[in-house]
Amino acid sequence: MRGPLGAVIGRYPSSDGSEQLGSIIRHNRKCRDLVFLVIFIAFWVAMIVNSSFGFNQGNPLRLTYGLDYKGNVCGDKHAKGLRQLELKYWLNPNQVYLSGLKDNQFKLANARSICLLDCPTPSEDSLSWVCDYPEGDIRLSMDDWIDRNYDYYEFLTPEMRNTSLQLQGPCYPVIFPSVNVYWSCQFIARPSNVSLRHWQQMGGVNINEDIIIDKSIHRSINSRSSVLKRYMADIGKAWPVLIVCGGILPLFLSVIWLLLIRHFVAAMPWITVGLFNILIIAVTMFYYLKAGWIGNDAISPIIGEHDPYIHISGRELTHLRAAAVFMTFITVVAVLTSIAIVRRILMATSVLKVAAKVIGEAQALIIFPVLPYTILAIFYMFWFSAAFHLFSSGQVVQNDCNLNCCVYDLLSKRVNCDHCCGYSIHYTPHIGVAILFHLFGGYWATQFFIACSSTVIAGSVASYYWARGETSPEIPFLPVFSSMKRLVRYNLGSVALGSLIVSFVESIRFMLESIRRRLKVSGTTPDNWFGKAVYHTSRFSLRCIEWTIKSANRNAYIMIAITGKSFCKASAIATDLIISNILRIGRVNVIGDVILFLGKLCVSLSTALFAFLMLDTHRYRSAHNKISSPLFPVLVCWGLGYVVATLFFAVVEMSIDTIILSFCQDSEEHQGTAQYAPPLLIETLNDQNEMQRLTQGPQ
């Protein structure tokens, strides 16, 4: 049986018989769920080791730039002379052509490539050349080589010129125009007649002019792995946007929302619903703009100036259009849902008054979330940096192509047929495991810090309630400090267990969703009605389980803060209490949670909207910092904004839940009459008209 909570948390008499305000009876409090705290600490140690592997093996430049024929990353400042040479250019057009043939074993990864400052174009009156990096008998510096437009054909010996005419280097003709597509020079299958005529007059080998030469590079640039790397690189390039829109802006907006709840509680539900509809429509319109369905501002894969008649599309545009369609569906559902809950907004106003009164009495609660916010900000800086290195980790190795591809070696001064294959990044299975481990660790840590914040808030509000609403004006932070002390001393293990359960369930749902998508792509989804019913029912059931666990965890954190019990016992107490009072608190909790959820979405949608605006500036639309698509940076800002809003909105959310659970427990212990409820709260919770609306709703 549950013991009286007033004896567990509240005030106790001093030696002179008077009650000491703010003092917490520590009866039956001891460290709980220590095993899971040890597991959490061990997990953090493993996270550090895992991240160290990424920092040692990874190079974020690989996410954006390609490899040259020596295995160097273009634009790498550690490679001699390549700091400014960011564009990957394929030297031999015939190798590019062969890689596009379906029945040919030659791969584009083995075609000879080089790093350049810009994409070469054919000369209008002669034949231009792009030569290998100067070395051996070619006495040119890298700067001189760049100034000569990569051409030192006039310095070649007769033997070198002959091998160049055989497309074996060290110089290669510029026959096809090319454009910068995501830092790779994509050929345009329109050869220059002048250059081709000069090449033929010099006795060069036949060069294939088929459109396959265009499609081969385009297919490589648009491969799923290349697109995923660019998305990760976009997040890294947009780090100022993440700081401003994912960190500073949601902090500012969340604090403003809490202050407005404190002073304008009656109007806030209406403002929240209206603002939510405006913001989700605005964000959807930006998706339409970037998808090219509204206006002429669609994203383009081409970087820098180019012929306006050249049109190249990429997967990024397709993904944006899919996101626009999805957002349209979400917008329609959201608007219809907000219309449906209009009649219930008065109920939300009543329950928000409870939280507003608590915040007014314990104003330190508004400031407290800044502490977990700061800890999370530091953690995310480390986590994102490690993620970029893990995604770009791997070993650069030369391919084993087993093909007869011979090239002239300037150092050995002869044609070499042994080491002519290209380079690629070799990924081992443990890298994939390390990435999944890192993603899980990031989610668990986020849930852990949110849970710690929620538990501290619940403990502060519980102290306020069971002390009959009295606080110390001399030490306004005392309830918060006391609650933090109890958390650190007794309950970190319980919080680690609760956050682990949420993370584990979410990970299972993510894996099952990935399997579902693979089955959908492969066309093995069930065709009969029974299979489809089971298929969709399982997805819905998993969503319900996830929501139920998150809700149960939140109430468990409240009972942990109040009773000091272990996670499982606190969860059982909270569940029993909710079931016993479901008619009293059911509607109140649901409609209050809906308004708070819309408030979080308002903050996160605002961050997404400002992220779109920042990414639309010249800095991210051209040259070095150009992003391939605003999709991932906006989604990350959206997610970070939601996490920050969750930290601050937990002040209201946990205040409501803690007060309601405490009030129900108080009433149960005292035959239906709450004894510990402070006067400011009894006005709302015990007033007959207010109570009827809270428990029964409009008839």
CSV table of C-alpha atoms in Angstrom, one decimal, residues 128-306:
chain,number,residue,atom,x,y,z
A,128,SER,CA,43.1,22.8,-74.2
A,129,TRP,CA,44.7,20.2,-71.9
A,130,VAL,CA,44.5,19.2,-68.3
A,131,CYS,CA,47.7,17.6,-67.1
A,132,ASP,CA,48.6,15.6,-64.0
A,133,TYR,CA,50.0,17.3,-61.0
A,134,PRO,CA,53.5,18.6,-61.9
A,135,GLU,CA,56.3,16.4,-60.6
A,136,GLY,CA,59.4,14.6,-61.9
A,137,ASP,CA,60.8,16.3,-65.0
A,138,ILE,CA,58.0,18.9,-65.0
A,139,ARG,CA,59.6,21.7,-63.2
A,140,LEU,CA,56.5,23.7,-62.2
A,141,SER,CA,55.1,24.6,-58.9
A,142,MET,CA,51.4,23.9,-58.1
A,143,ASP,CA,50.7,27.6,-58.3
A,144,ASP,CA,52.3,27.9,-61.7
A,145,TRP,CA,50.4,24.8,-62.9
A,146,ILE,CA,47.1,26.5,-61.7
A,147,ASP,CA,48.0,29.8,-63.4
A,148,ARG,CA,48.6,27.9,-66.7
A,149,ASN,CA,45.1,26.4,-66.4
A,150,TYR,CA,46.6,23.0,-65.6
A,151,ASP,CA,48.3,22.8,-69.0
A,152,TYR,CA,52.0,22.0,-69.5
A,153,TYR,CA,51.6,20.0,-72.8
A,154,GLU,CA,54.3,22.2,-74.5
A,155,PHE,CA,56.9,20.9,-72.0
A,156,LEU,CA,56.3,17.2,-72.7
A,157,THR,CA,58.8,15.0,-74.4
A,158,PRO,CA,57.8,13.2,-77.6
A,159,GLU,CA,57.1,10.0,-75.7
A,160,MET,CA,54.9,11.9,-73.2
A,161,ARG,CA,53.0,13.5,-76.1
A,162,ASN,CA,52.5,10.2,-77.7
A,163,THR,CA,51.0,8.6,-74.5
A,164,SER,CA,48.8,11.7,-74.1
A,165,LEU,CA,47.4,11.1,-77.5
A,166,GLN,CA,46.6,7.5,-76.4
A,167,LEU,CA,44.7,8.9,-73.4
A,168,GLN,CA,47.3,7.6,-71.0
A,169,GLY,CA,48.6,10.9,-69.8
A,170,PRO,CA,50.2,12.8,-68.4
A,171,CYS,CA,48.0,15.3,-70.3
A,172,TYR,CA,44.4,14.8,-71.3
A,173,PRO,CA,42.4,16.8,-73.9
A,174,VAL,CA,39.4,19.0,-72.9
A,175,ILE,CA,36.8,17.9,-75.4
A,176,PHE,CA,33.6,18.2,-73.4
A,177,PRO,CA,32.3,21.2,-71.4
A,178,SER,CA,31.6,20.6,-67.8
A,179,VAL,CA,29.8,22.3,-64.9
A,180,ASN,CA,30.3,22.2,-61.2
A,181,VAL,CA,27.7,19.9,-59.7
A,182,TYR,CA,28.2,19.4,-56.0
A,183,TRP,CA,32.0,19.9,-56.3
A,184,SER,CA,32.4,17.4,-59.2
A,185,CYS,CA,32.8,18.4,-62.8
A,186,GLN,CA,29.9,16.8,-64.7
A,187,PHE,CA,30.4,16.5,-68.4
A,188,ILE,CA,27.9,17.9,-70.8
A,189,ALA,CA,27.6,15.5,-73.8
A,190,ARG,CA,28.1,18.2,-76.3
A,191,PRO,CA,31.7,18.0,-77.5
A,192,SER,CA,33.5,21.0,-78.9
A,193,ASN,CA,33.8,20.6,-82.6
A,194,VAL,CA,36.9,22.8,-82.7
A,195,SER,CA,38.7,20.8,-80.0
A,196,LEU,CA,37.6,17.5,-81.4
A,197,ARG,CA,38.9,18.4,-84.9
A,198,HIS,CA,42.3,19.5,-83.4
A,199,TRP,CA,42.5,16.2,-81.5
A,200,GLN,CA,41.8,14.2,-84.6
A,201,GLN,CA,44.4,16.1,-86.6
A,202,MET,CA,47.0,15.4,-83.9
A,203,GLY,CA,46.3,11.7,-84.3
A,204,GLY,CA,44.5,11.1,-81.0
A,205,VAL,CA,42.5,8.0,-80.3
A,206,ASN,CA,38.8,7.9,-80.9
A,207,ILE,CA,36.7,9.6,-78.2
A,208,ASN,CA,33.2,8.4,-77.6
A,209,GLU,CA,30.6,11.2,-77.8
A,210,ASP,CA,27.5,9.4,-76.5
A,211,ILE,CA,25.2,10.9,-73.9
A,212,ILE,CA,26.2,8.0,-71.6
A,213,ILE,CA,29.3,10.1,-70.7
A,214,ASP,CA,26.8,12.6,-69.1
A,215,LYS,CA,24.6,10.0,-67.4
A,216,SER,CA,27.5,8.1,-65.8
A,217,ILE,CA,28.8,11.0,-63.7
A,218,HIS,CA,25.2,12.1,-63.0
A,219,ARG,CA,24.4,8.6,-61.7
A,220,SER,CA,27.4,8.6,-59.4
A,221,ILE,CA,26.7,12.1,-58.0
A,222,ASN,CA,23.1,11.1,-57.4
A,223,SER,CA,23.8,7.8,-55.7
A,224,ARG,CA,22.2,7.3,-52.3
A,225,SER,CA,25.5,7.3,-50.4
A,226,SER,CA,26.6,10.5,-52.1
A,227,VAL,CA,23.3,12.2,-51.3
A,228,LEU,CA,23.5,11.1,-47.6
A,229,LYS,CA,27.1,12.4,-47.4
A,230,ARG,CA,26.0,15.8,-48.8
A,231,TYR,CA,23.1,15.9,-46.3
A,232,MET,CA,25.6,15.4,-43.4
A,233,ALA,CA,27.9,18.0,-44.9
A,234,ASP,CA,25.0,20.4,-45.1
A,235,ILE,CA,24.5,20.2,-41.4
A,236,GLY,CA,28.2,20.9,-40.8
A,237,LYS,CA,28.3,23.9,-43.2
A,238,ALA,CA,25.1,25.3,-41.6
A,239,TRP,CA,26.5,25.3,-38.0
A,240,PRO,CA,25.9,29.0,-37.5
A,241,VAL,CA,22.2,28.4,-38.5
A,242,LEU,CA,22.1,25.5,-36.0
A,243,ILE,CA,23.5,27.7,-33.2
A,244,VAL,CA,21.1,30.6,-33.9
A,245,CYS,CA,17.9,28.8,-35.0
A,246,GLY,CA,18.5,25.5,-33.1
A,247,GLY,CA,19.9,27.0,-29.9
A,248,ILE,CA,19.5,30.7,-29.2
A,249,LEU,CA,16.1,31.3,-30.9
A,250,PRO,CA,14.1,28.5,-29.2
A,251,LEU,CA,15.6,29.5,-25.8
A,252,PHE,CA,14.3,33.1,-26.3
A,253,LEU,CA,10.9,32.0,-27.6
A,254,SER,CA,10.4,29.4,-24.8
A,255,VAL,CA,11.2,31.9,-22.1
A,256,ILE,CA,8.8,34.4,-23.7
A,257,TRP,CA,6.1,31.7,-23.9
A,258,LEU,CA,6.5,30.9,-20.2
A,259,LEU,CA,6.3,34.6,-19.3
A,260,LEU,CA,3.1,35.0,-21.4
A,261,ILE,CA,1.6,31.9,-19.7
A,262,ARG,CA,2.4,33.6,-16.4
A,263,HIS,CA,0.7,36.9,-17.2
A,264,PHE,CA,-1.8,36.1,-20.0
A,265,VAL,CA,-3.0,32.6,-19.2
A,266,ALA,CA,-6.5,33.1,-20.5
A,267,ALA,CA,-5.4,34.2,-24.0
A,268,MET,CA,-2.4,31.8,-24.5
A,269,PRO,CA,-4.4,28.7,-25.6
A,270,TRP,CA,-6.1,30.7,-28.3
A,271,ILE,CA,-2.8,32.5,-29.3
A,272,THR,CA,-1.0,29.1,-29.4
A,273,VAL,CA,-3.6,27.4,-31.7
A,274,GLY,CA,-3.7,30.4,-34.1
A,275,LEU,CA,0.0,30.8,-34.2
A,276,PHE,CA,0.5,27.1,-34.8
A,277,ASN,CA,-1.7,27.2,-37.9
A,278,ILE,CA,0.1,30.2,-39.3
A,279,LEU,CA,3.5,28.8,-38.7
A,280,ILE,CA,2.9,25.3,-40.2
A,281,ILE,CA,1.3,26.9,-43.3
A,282,ALA,CA,4.4,29.2,-43.6
A,283,VAL,CA,6.9,26.4,-43.3
A,284,THR,CA,4.9,24.3,-45.9
A,285,MET,CA,5.0,27.3,-48.3
A,286,PHE,CA,8.8,27.4,-47.9
A,287,TYR,CA,9.0,23.8,-48.9
A,288,TYR,CA,7.0,24.6,-52.0
A,289,LEU,CA,9.3,27.5,-52.8
A,290,LYS,CA,12.4,25.4,-52.6
A,291,ALA,CA,10.8,22.5,-54.5
A,292,GLY,CA,10.1,24.9,-57.4
A,293,TRP,CA,6.3,24.6,-57.3
A,294,ILE,CA,6.0,28.2,-56.3
A,295,GLY,CA,8.1,30.9,-57.9
A,296,ASN,CA,11.5,30.3,-59.4
A,297,ASP,CA,13.6,29.7,-56.3
A,298,ALA,CA,14.1,25.9,-56.6
A,299,ILE,CA,17.3,24.5,-55.4
A,300,SER,CA,19.9,23.7,-58.1
A,301,PRO,CA,22.8,21.2,-57.9
A,302,ILE,CA,25.0,23.5,-60.1
A,303,ILE,CA,27.4,25.6,-58.2
A,304,GLY,CA,28.6,29.0,-59.5
A,305,GLU,CA,27.8,30.6,-62.9
A,306,HIS,CA,26.8,28.4,-65.8
